[in-house]
mmCIF file of C-alpha atoms and ligand atoms in Angstrom:
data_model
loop_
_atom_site.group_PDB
_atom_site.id
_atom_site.type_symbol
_atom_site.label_atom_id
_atom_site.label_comp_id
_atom_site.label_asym_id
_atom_site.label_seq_id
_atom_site.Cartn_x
_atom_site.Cartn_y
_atom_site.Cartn_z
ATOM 1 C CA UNK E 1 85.894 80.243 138.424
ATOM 2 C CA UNK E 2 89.513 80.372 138.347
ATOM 3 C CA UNK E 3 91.581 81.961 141.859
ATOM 4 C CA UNK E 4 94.196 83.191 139.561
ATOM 5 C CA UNK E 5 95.600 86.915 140.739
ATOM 6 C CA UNK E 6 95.557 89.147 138.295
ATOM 7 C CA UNK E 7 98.330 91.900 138.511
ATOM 8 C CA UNK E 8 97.623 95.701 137.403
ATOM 9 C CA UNK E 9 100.487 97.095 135.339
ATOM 10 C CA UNK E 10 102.164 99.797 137.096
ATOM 11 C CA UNK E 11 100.678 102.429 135.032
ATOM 12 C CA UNK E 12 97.663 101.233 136.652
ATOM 13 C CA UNK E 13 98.992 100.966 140.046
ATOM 14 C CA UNK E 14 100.793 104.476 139.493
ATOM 15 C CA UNK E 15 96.930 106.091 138.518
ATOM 16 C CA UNK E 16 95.639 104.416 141.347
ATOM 17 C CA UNK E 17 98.152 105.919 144.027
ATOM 18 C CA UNK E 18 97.503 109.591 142.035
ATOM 19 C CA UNK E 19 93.730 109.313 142.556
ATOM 20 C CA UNK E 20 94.289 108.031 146.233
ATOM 21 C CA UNK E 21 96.661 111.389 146.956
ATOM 22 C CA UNK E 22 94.202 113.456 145.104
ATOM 23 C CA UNK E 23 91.076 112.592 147.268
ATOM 24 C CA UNK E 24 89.605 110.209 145.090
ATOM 25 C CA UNK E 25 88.404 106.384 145.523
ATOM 26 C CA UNK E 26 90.038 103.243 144.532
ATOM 27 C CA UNK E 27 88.085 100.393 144.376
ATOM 28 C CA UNK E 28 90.633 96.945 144.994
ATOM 29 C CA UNK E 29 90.813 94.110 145.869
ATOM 30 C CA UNK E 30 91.825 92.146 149.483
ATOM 31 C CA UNK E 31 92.338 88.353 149.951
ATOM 32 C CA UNK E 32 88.600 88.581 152.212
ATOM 33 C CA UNK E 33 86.487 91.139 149.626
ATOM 34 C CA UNK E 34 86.674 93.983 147.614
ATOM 35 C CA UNK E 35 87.500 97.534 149.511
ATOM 36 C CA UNK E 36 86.403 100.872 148.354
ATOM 37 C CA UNK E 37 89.300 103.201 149.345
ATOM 38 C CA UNK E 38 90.345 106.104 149.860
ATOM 39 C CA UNK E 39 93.199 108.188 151.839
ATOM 40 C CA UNK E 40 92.739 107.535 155.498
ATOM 41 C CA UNK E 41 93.844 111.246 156.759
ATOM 42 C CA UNK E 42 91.831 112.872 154.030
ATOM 43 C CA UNK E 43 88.220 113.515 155.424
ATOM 44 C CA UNK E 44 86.976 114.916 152.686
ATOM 45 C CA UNK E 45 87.330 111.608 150.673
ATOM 46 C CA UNK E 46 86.721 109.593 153.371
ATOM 47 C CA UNK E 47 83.213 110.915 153.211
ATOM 48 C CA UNK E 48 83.156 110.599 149.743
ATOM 49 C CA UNK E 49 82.769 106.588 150.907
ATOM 50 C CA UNK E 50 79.919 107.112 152.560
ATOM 51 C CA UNK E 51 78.503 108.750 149.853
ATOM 52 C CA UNK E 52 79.327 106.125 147.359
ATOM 53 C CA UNK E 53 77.676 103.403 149.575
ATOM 54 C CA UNK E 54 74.724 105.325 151.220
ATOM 55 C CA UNK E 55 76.484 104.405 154.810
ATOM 56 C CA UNK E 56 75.315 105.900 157.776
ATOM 57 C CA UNK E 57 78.158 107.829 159.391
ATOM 58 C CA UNK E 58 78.262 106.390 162.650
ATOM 59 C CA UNK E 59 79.631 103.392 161.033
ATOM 60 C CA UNK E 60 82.980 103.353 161.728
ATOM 61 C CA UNK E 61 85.865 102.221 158.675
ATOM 62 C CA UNK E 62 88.816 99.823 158.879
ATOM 63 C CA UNK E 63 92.077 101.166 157.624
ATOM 64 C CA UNK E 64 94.029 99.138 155.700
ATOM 65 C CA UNK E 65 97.900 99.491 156.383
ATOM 66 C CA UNK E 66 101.182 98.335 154.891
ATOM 67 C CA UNK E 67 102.638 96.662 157.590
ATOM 68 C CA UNK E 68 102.406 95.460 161.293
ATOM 69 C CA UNK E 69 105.425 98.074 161.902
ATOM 70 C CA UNK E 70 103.734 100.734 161.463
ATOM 71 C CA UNK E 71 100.502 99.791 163.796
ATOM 72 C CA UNK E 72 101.836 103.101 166.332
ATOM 73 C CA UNK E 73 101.300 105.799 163.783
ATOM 74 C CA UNK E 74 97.722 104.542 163.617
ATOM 75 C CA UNK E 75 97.043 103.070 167.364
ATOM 76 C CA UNK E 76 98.064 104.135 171.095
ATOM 77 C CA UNK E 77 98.266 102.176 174.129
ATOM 78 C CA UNK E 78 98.630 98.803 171.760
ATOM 79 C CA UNK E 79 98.442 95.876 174.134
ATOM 80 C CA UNK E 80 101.086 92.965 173.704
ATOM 81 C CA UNK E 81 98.418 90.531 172.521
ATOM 82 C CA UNK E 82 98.178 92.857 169.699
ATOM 83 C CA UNK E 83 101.258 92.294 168.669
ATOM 84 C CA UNK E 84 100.809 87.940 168.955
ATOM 85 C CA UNK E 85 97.734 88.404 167.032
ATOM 86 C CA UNK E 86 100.387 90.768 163.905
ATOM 87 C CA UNK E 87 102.347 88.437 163.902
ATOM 88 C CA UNK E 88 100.513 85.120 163.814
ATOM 89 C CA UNK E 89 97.660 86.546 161.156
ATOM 90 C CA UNK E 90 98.955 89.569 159.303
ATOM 91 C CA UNK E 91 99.004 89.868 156.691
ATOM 92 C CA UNK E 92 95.611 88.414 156.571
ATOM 93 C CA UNK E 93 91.646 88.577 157.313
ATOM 94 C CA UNK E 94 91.835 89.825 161.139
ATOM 95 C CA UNK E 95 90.745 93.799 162.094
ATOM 96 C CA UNK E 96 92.147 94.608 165.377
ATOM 97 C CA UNK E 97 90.113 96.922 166.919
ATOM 98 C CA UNK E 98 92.746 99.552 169.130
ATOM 99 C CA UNK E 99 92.709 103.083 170.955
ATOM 100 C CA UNK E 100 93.487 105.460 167.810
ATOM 101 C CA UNK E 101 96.259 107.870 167.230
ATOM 102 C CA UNK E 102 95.222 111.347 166.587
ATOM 103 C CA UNK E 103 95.796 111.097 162.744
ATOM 104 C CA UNK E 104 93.268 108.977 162.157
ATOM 105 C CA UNK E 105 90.120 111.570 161.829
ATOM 106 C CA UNK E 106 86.626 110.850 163.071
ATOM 107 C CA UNK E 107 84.813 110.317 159.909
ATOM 108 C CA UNK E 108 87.008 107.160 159.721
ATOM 109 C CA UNK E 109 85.548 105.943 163.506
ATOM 110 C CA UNK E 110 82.382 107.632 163.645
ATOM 111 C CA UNK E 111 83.941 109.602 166.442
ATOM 112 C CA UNK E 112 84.615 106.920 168.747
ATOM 113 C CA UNK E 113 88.216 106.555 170.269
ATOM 114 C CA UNK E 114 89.343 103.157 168.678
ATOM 115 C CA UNK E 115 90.200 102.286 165.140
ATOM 116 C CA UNK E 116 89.808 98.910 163.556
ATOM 117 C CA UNK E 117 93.266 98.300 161.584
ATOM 118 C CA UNK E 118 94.434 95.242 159.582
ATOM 119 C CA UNK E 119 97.105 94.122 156.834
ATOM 120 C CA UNK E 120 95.375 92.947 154.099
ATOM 121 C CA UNK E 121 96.842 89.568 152.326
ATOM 122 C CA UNK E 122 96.571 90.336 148.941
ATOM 123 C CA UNK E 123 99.473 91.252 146.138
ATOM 124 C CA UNK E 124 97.319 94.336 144.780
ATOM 125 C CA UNK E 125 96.784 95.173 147.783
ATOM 126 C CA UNK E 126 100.094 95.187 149.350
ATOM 127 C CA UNK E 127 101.297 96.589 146.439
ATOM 128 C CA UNK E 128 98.843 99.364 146.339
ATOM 129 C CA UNK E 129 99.917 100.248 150.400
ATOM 130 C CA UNK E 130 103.009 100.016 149.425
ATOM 131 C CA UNK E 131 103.126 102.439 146.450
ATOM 132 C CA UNK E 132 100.957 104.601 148.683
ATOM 133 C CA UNK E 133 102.659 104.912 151.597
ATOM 134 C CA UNK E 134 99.949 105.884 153.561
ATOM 135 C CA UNK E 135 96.964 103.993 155.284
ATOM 136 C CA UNK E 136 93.891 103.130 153.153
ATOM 137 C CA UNK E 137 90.301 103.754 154.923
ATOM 138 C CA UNK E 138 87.977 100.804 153.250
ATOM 139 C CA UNK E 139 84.646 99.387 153.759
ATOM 140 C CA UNK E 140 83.617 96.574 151.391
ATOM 141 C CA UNK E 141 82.676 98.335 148.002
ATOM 142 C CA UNK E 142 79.076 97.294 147.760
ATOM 143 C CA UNK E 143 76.449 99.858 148.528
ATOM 144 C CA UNK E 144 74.752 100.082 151.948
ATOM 145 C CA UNK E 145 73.170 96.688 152.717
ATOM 146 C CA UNK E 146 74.188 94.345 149.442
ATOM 147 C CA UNK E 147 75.712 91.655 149.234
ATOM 148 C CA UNK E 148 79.782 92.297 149.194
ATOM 149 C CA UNK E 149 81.704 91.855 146.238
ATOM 150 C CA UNK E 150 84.192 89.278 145.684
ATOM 151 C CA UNK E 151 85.321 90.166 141.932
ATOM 152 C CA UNK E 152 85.934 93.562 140.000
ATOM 153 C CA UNK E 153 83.029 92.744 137.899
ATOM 154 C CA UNK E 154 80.656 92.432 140.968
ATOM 155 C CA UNK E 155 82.324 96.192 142.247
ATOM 156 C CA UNK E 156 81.483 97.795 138.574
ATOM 157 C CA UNK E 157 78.078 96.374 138.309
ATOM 158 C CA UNK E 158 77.252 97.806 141.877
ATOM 159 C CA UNK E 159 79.031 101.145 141.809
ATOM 160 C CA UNK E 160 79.284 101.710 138.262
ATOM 161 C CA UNK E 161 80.899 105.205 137.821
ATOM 162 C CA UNK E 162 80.741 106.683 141.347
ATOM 163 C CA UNK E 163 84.466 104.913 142.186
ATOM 164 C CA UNK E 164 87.073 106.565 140.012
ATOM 165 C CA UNK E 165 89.060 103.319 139.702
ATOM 166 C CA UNK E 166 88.871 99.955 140.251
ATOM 167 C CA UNK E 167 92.134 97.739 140.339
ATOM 168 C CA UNK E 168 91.012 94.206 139.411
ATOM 169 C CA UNK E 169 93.017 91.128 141.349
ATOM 170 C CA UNK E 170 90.890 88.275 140.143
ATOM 171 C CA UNK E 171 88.536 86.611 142.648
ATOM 172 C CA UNK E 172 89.128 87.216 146.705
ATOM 173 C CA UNK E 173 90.096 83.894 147.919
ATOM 174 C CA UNK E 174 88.684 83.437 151.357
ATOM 175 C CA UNK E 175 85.656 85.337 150.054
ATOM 176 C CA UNK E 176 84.118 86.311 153.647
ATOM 177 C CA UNK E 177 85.425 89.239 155.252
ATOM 178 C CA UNK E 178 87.714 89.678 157.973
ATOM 179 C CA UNK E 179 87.180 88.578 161.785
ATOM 180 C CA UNK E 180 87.298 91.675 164.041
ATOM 181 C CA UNK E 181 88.897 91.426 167.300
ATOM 182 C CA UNK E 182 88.350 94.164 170.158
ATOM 183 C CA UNK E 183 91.401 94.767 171.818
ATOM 184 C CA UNK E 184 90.798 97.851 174.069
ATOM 185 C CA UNK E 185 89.232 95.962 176.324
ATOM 186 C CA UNK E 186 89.838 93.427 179.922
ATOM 187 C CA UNK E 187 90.322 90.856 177.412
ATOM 188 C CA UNK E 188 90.021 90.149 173.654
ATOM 189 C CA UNK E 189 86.071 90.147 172.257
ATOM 190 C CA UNK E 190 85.206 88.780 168.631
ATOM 191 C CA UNK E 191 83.230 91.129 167.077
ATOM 192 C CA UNK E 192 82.259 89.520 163.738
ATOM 193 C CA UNK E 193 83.505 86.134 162.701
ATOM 194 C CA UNK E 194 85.218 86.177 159.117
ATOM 195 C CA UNK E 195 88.118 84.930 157.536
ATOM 196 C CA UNK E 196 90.739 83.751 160.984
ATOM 197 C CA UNK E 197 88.622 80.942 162.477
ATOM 198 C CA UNK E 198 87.813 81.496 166.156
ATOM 199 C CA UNK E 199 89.496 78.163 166.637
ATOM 200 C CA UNK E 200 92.460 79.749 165.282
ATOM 201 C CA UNK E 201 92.445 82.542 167.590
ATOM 202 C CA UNK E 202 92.196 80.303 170.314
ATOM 203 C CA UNK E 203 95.305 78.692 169.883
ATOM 204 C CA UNK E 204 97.361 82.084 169.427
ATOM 205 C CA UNK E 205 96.109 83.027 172.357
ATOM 206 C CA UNK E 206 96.195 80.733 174.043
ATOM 207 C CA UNK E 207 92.261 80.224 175.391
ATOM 208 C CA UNK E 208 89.138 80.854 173.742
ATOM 209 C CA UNK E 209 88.299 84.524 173.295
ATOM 210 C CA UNK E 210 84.665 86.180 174.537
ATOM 211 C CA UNK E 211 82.935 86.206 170.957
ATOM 212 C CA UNK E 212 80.427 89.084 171.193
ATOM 213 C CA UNK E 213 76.661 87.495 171.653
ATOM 214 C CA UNK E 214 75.706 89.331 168.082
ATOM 215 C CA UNK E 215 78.978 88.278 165.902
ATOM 216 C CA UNK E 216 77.966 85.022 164.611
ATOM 217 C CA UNK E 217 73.964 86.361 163.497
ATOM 218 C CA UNK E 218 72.204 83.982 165.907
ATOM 219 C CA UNK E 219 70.764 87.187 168.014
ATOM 220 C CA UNK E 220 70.246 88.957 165.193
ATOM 221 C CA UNK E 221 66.360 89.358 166.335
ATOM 222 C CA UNK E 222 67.681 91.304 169.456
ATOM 223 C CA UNK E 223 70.663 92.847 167.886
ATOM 224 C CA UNK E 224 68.354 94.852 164.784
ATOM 225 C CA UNK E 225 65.893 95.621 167.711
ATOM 226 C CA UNK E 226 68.080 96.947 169.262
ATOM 227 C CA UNK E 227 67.898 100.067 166.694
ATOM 228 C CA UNK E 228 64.631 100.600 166.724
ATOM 229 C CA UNK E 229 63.477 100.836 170.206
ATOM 230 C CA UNK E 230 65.149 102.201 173.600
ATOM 231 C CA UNK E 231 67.212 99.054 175.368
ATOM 232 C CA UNK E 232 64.924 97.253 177.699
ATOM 233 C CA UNK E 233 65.739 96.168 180.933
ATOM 234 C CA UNK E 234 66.576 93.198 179.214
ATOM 235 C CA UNK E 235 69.141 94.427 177.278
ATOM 236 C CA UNK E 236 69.959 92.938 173.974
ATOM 237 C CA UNK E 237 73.879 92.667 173.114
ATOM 238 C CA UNK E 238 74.070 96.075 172.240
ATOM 239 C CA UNK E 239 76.460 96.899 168.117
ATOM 240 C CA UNK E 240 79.533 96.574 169.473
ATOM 241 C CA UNK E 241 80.713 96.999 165.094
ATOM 242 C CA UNK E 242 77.835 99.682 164.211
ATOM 243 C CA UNK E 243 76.874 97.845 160.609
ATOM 244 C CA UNK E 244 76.378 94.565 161.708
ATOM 245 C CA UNK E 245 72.482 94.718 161.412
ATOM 246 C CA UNK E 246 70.432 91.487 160.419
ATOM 247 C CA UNK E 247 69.478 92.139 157.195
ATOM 248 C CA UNK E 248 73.126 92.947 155.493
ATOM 249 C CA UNK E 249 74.672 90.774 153.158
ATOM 250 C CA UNK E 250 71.645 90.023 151.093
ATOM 251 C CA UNK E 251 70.718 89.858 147.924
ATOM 252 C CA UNK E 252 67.440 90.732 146.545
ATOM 253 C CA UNK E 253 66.155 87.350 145.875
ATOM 254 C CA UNK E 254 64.514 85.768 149.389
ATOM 255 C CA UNK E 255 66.787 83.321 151.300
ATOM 256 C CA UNK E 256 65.580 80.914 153.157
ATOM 257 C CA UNK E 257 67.850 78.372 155.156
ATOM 258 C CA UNK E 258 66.866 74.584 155.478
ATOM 259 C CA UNK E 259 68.198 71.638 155.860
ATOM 260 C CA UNK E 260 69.665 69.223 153.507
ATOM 261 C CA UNK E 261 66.677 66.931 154.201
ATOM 262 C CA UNK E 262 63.465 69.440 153.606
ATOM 263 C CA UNK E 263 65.187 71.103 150.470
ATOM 264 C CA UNK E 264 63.335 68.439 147.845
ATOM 265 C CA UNK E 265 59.973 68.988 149.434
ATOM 266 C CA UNK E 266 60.414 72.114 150.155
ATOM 267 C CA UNK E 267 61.908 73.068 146.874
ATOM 268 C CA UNK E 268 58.689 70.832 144.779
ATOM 269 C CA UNK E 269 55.670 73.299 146.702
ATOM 270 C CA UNK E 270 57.416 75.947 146.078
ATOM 271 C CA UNK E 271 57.834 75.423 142.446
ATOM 272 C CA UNK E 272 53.837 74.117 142.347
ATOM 273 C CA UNK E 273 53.027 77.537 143.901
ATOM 274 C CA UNK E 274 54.627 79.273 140.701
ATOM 275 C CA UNK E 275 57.964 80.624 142.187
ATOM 276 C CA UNK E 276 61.100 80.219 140.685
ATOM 277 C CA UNK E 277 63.516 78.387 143.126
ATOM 278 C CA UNK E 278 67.303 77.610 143.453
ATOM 279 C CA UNK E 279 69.081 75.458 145.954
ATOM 280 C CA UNK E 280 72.479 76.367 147.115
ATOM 281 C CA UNK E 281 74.245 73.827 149.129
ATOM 282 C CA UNK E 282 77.211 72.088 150.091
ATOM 283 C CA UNK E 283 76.485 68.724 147.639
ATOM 284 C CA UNK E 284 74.086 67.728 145.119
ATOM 285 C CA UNK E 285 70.358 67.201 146.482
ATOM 286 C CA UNK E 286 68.865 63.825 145.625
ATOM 287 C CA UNK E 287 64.992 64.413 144.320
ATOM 288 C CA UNK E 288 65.218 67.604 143.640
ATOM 289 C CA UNK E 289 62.017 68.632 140.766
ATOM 290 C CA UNK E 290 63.032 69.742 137.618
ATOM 291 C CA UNK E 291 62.103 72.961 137.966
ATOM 292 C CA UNK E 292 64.152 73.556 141.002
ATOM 293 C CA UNK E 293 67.259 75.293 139.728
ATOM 294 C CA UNK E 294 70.499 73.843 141.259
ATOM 295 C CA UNK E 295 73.584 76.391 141.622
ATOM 296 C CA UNK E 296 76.586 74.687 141.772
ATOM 297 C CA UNK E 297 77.796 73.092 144.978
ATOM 298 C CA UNK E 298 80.307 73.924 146.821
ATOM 299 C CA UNK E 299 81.913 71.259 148.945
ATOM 300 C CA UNK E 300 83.868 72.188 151.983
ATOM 301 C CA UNK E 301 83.365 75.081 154.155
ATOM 302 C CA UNK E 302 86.453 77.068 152.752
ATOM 303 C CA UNK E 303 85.259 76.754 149.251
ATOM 304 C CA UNK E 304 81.914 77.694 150.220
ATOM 305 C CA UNK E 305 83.007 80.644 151.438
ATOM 306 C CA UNK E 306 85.186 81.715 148.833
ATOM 307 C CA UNK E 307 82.093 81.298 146.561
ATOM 308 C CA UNK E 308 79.203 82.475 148.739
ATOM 309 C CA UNK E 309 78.843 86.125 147.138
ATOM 310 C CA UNK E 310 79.161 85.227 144.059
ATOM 311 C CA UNK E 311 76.015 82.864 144.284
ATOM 312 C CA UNK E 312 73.893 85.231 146.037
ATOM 313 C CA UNK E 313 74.776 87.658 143.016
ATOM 314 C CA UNK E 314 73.629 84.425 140.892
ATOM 315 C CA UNK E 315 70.636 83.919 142.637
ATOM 316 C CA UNK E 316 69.325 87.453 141.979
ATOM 317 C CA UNK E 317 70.870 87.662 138.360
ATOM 318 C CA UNK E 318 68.745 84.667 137.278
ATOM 319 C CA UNK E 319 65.725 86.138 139.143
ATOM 320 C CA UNK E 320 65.132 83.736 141.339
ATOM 321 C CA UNK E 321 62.233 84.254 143.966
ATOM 322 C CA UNK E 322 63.295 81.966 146.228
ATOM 323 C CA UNK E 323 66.617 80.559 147.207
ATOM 324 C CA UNK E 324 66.648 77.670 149.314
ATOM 325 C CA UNK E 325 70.270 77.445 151.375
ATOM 326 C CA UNK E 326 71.820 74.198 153.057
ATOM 327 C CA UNK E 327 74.245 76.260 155.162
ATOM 328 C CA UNK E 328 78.012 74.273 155.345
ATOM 329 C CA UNK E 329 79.409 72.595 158.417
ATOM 330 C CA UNK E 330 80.042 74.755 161.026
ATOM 331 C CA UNK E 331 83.397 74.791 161.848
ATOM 332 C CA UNK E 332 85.914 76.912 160.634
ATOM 333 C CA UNK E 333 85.323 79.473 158.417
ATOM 334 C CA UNK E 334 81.782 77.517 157.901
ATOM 335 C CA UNK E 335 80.946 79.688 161.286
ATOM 336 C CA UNK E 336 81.383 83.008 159.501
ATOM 337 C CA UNK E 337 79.632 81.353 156.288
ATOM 338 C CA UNK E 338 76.705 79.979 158.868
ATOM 339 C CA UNK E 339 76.594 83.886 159.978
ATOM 340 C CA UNK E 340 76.426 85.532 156.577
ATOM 341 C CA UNK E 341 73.942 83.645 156.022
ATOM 342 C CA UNK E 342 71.750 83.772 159.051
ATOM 343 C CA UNK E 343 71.594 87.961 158.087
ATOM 344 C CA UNK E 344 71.003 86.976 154.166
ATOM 345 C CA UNK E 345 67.745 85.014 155.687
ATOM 346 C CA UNK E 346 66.885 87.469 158.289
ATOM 347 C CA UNK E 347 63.718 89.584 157.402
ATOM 348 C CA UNK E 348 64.080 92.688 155.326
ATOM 349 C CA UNK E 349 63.741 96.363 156.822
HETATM 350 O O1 LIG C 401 87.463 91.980 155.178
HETATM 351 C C1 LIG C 401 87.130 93.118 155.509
HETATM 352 O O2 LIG C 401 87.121 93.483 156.683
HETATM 353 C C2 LIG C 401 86.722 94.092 154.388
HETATM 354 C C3 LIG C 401 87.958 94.375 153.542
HETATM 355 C C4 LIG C 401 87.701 95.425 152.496
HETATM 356 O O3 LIG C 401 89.018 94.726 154.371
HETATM 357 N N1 LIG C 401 86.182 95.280 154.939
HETATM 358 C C5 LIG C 401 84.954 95.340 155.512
HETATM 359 O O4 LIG C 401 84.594 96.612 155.882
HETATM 360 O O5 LIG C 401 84.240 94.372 155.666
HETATM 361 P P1 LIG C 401 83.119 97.013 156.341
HETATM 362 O O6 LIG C 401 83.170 98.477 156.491
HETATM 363 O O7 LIG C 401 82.130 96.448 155.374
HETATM 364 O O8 LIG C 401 82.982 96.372 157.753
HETATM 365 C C6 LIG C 401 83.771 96.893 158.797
HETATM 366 C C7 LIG C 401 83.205 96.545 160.134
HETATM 367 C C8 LIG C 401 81.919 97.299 160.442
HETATM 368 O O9 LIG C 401 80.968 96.406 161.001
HETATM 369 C C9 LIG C 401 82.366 98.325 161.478
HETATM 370 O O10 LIG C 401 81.362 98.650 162.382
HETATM 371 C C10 LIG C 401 83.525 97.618 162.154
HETATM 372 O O11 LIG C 401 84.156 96.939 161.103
HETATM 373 N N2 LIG C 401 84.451 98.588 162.744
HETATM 374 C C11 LIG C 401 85.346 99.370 162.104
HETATM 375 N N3 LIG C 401 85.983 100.184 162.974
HETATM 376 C C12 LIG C 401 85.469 99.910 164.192
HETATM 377 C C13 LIG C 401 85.687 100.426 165.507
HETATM 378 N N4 LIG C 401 86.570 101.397 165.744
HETATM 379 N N5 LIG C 401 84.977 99.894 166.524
HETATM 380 C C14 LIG C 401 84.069 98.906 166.296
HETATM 381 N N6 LIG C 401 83.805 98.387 165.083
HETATM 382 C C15 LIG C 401 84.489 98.875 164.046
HETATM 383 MG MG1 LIG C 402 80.498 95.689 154.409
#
């Protein structure tokens, strides 16, 4: 797989900015995943998203803006740290979440008062804001529940003909999506982890930030619970980012996470009980059986992530019943990676 970016002509880019202003959706791509978008002060084609994907509308949308000077048309009240956190990671894979401005309608937030805003790091992208003018409202162009898409292809074979265009960039090169950060709070609160390392956050701002009990997927018993019965006395951590329920990000082939040192045995009784298995991991598996199908490794955390959707797509596209998953290191983006994960293993609804 190459990282190259691919650049629309701007006959393309020009059709894509018409269909925007006319209501329509553009799917395109950002340096984390692909977006489905569509004009952010337009309701009407906002909810044409949630169409597309099958979303529930209480999930609230990130809009996608040109530039950190233009965060007060879109947010009031924006807190200083806000401005640290612009300048040290935007453009790039961090969602602020801030108080909203009255022009950003409630479809986009699910009525709530706060709006989720970032700069994404990506030419088409920036070049799509830019020749738009305006901000672009944008979940990750998969439909409700799948696994996000990290190349055009991925977008087309998901959506097909509901999206009226989709602007092809190449592959998304951090391949996770972005790390929300609360802001309209005491104090900054992660979210989700994604593409900024919490480690990096930390050193912006200069101590560790609260990271939300469900963003890294290791309540994510509790935190689906949580929409199924009333909160107990014992309150789970309640969605802080409506969507982040246990079993997104998965493909239809079963995960199952392991480590490095049961995958062989693991993989061999599988096998013997008739399934077809892969192995994803982060190096080659000594002893694997031959019948154990080995997707390629990828080697450090960052690379992992960049190629983690794309071999959950794999998985499913050479039917496999069963993939086994040696989750990366986790530090850096491996954290987010270790998350995605943790919901693509997490039981089905
Ligand atoms: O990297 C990304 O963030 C990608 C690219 C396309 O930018 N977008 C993305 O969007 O992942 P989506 O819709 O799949 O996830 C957005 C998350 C949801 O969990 C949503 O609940 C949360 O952001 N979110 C958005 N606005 C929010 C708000 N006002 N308050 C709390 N959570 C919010
Ligand atoms: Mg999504």
């Amino acid at each position: 797989m190459t990282t190259d970016v691919v650049m629309p002509d701007p006959g393309t880019l020009d059709r894509a900015v018409g269909i925007l202003r006319a209501g329509g959706l553009v799917a395109f791509p950002t340096e984390t995943v692909y977006g489905l978008g569509a004009d952010a002060t337009n309701a009407e084609a906002v909810s044409r998203i949630f169409a597309t994907k099958g979303r529930p509308l209480g999930h609230p949308l990130i809009v996608h803006i040109g530039s950190a000077d233009v965060i007060d048309a879109w947010a009031d009240d924006v807190p200083p740290v806000a401005r640290v956190l612009a300048d040290a990671f935007w453009p790039g894979p961090l969602t602020m979440i801030l108080r909203r401005t009255e022009r950003v309608p409630d479809i986009v937030t699910g009525g709530r008062d706060t709006v989720g805003l970032r700069v994404p790091d990506h030419p088409v992208a920036r070049a799509l804001l830019a020749a738009f003018g305006g901000g672009i409202a944008a979940p990750s162009a998969n439909r409700y529940g799948r696994v996000s898409p990290t190349t055009a292809g991925h977008v087309r074979a998901d959506l097909g003909d509901d999206v009226d265009l989709v602007l092809d960039g190449g592959p998304c090169t951090v391949g996770v999506e972005s790390t929300i950060v609360d802001l309209t709070g005491d104090e900054p609160e992660v979210l989700r982890l994604g593409g900024v390392a919490v480690e990096r956050l930390t050193e912006v701002l200069g101590s560790e930030p609260r990271v939300w009990p469900g963003a890294d997927g290791s309540e994510l018993a509790e935190v689906s619970g949580f929409a199924s019965r009333p909160p107990s006395s014992r309150s789970p951590a309640p969605p802080r980012a409506p969507g982040m329920v246990a079993s997104h990000y998965a493909p239809a082939t079963t995960v199952e996470l392991i480590d490095a040192d049961s995958v062989a045995a693991r993989g061999a009784a599988l096998a013997r009980g008739g399934r077809v298995v892969g192995v994803l991991a982060p190096h080659i598996i000594d002893g694997l059986p031959d019948e154990v199908i080995e997707l390629e490794p990828a080697g450090g955390a960052e690379e992992y992530a960049r190629l983690l959707y794309s071999r959950l797509r794999q998985a499913d596209r050479l039917g496999l019943d069963v993939l086994l998953v040696v989750a990366p290191p986790e530090t850096g983006v491996g954290i987010a990676v270790g998350d995605r994960l943790r919901r693509a293993a997490s039981p089905r609804p």
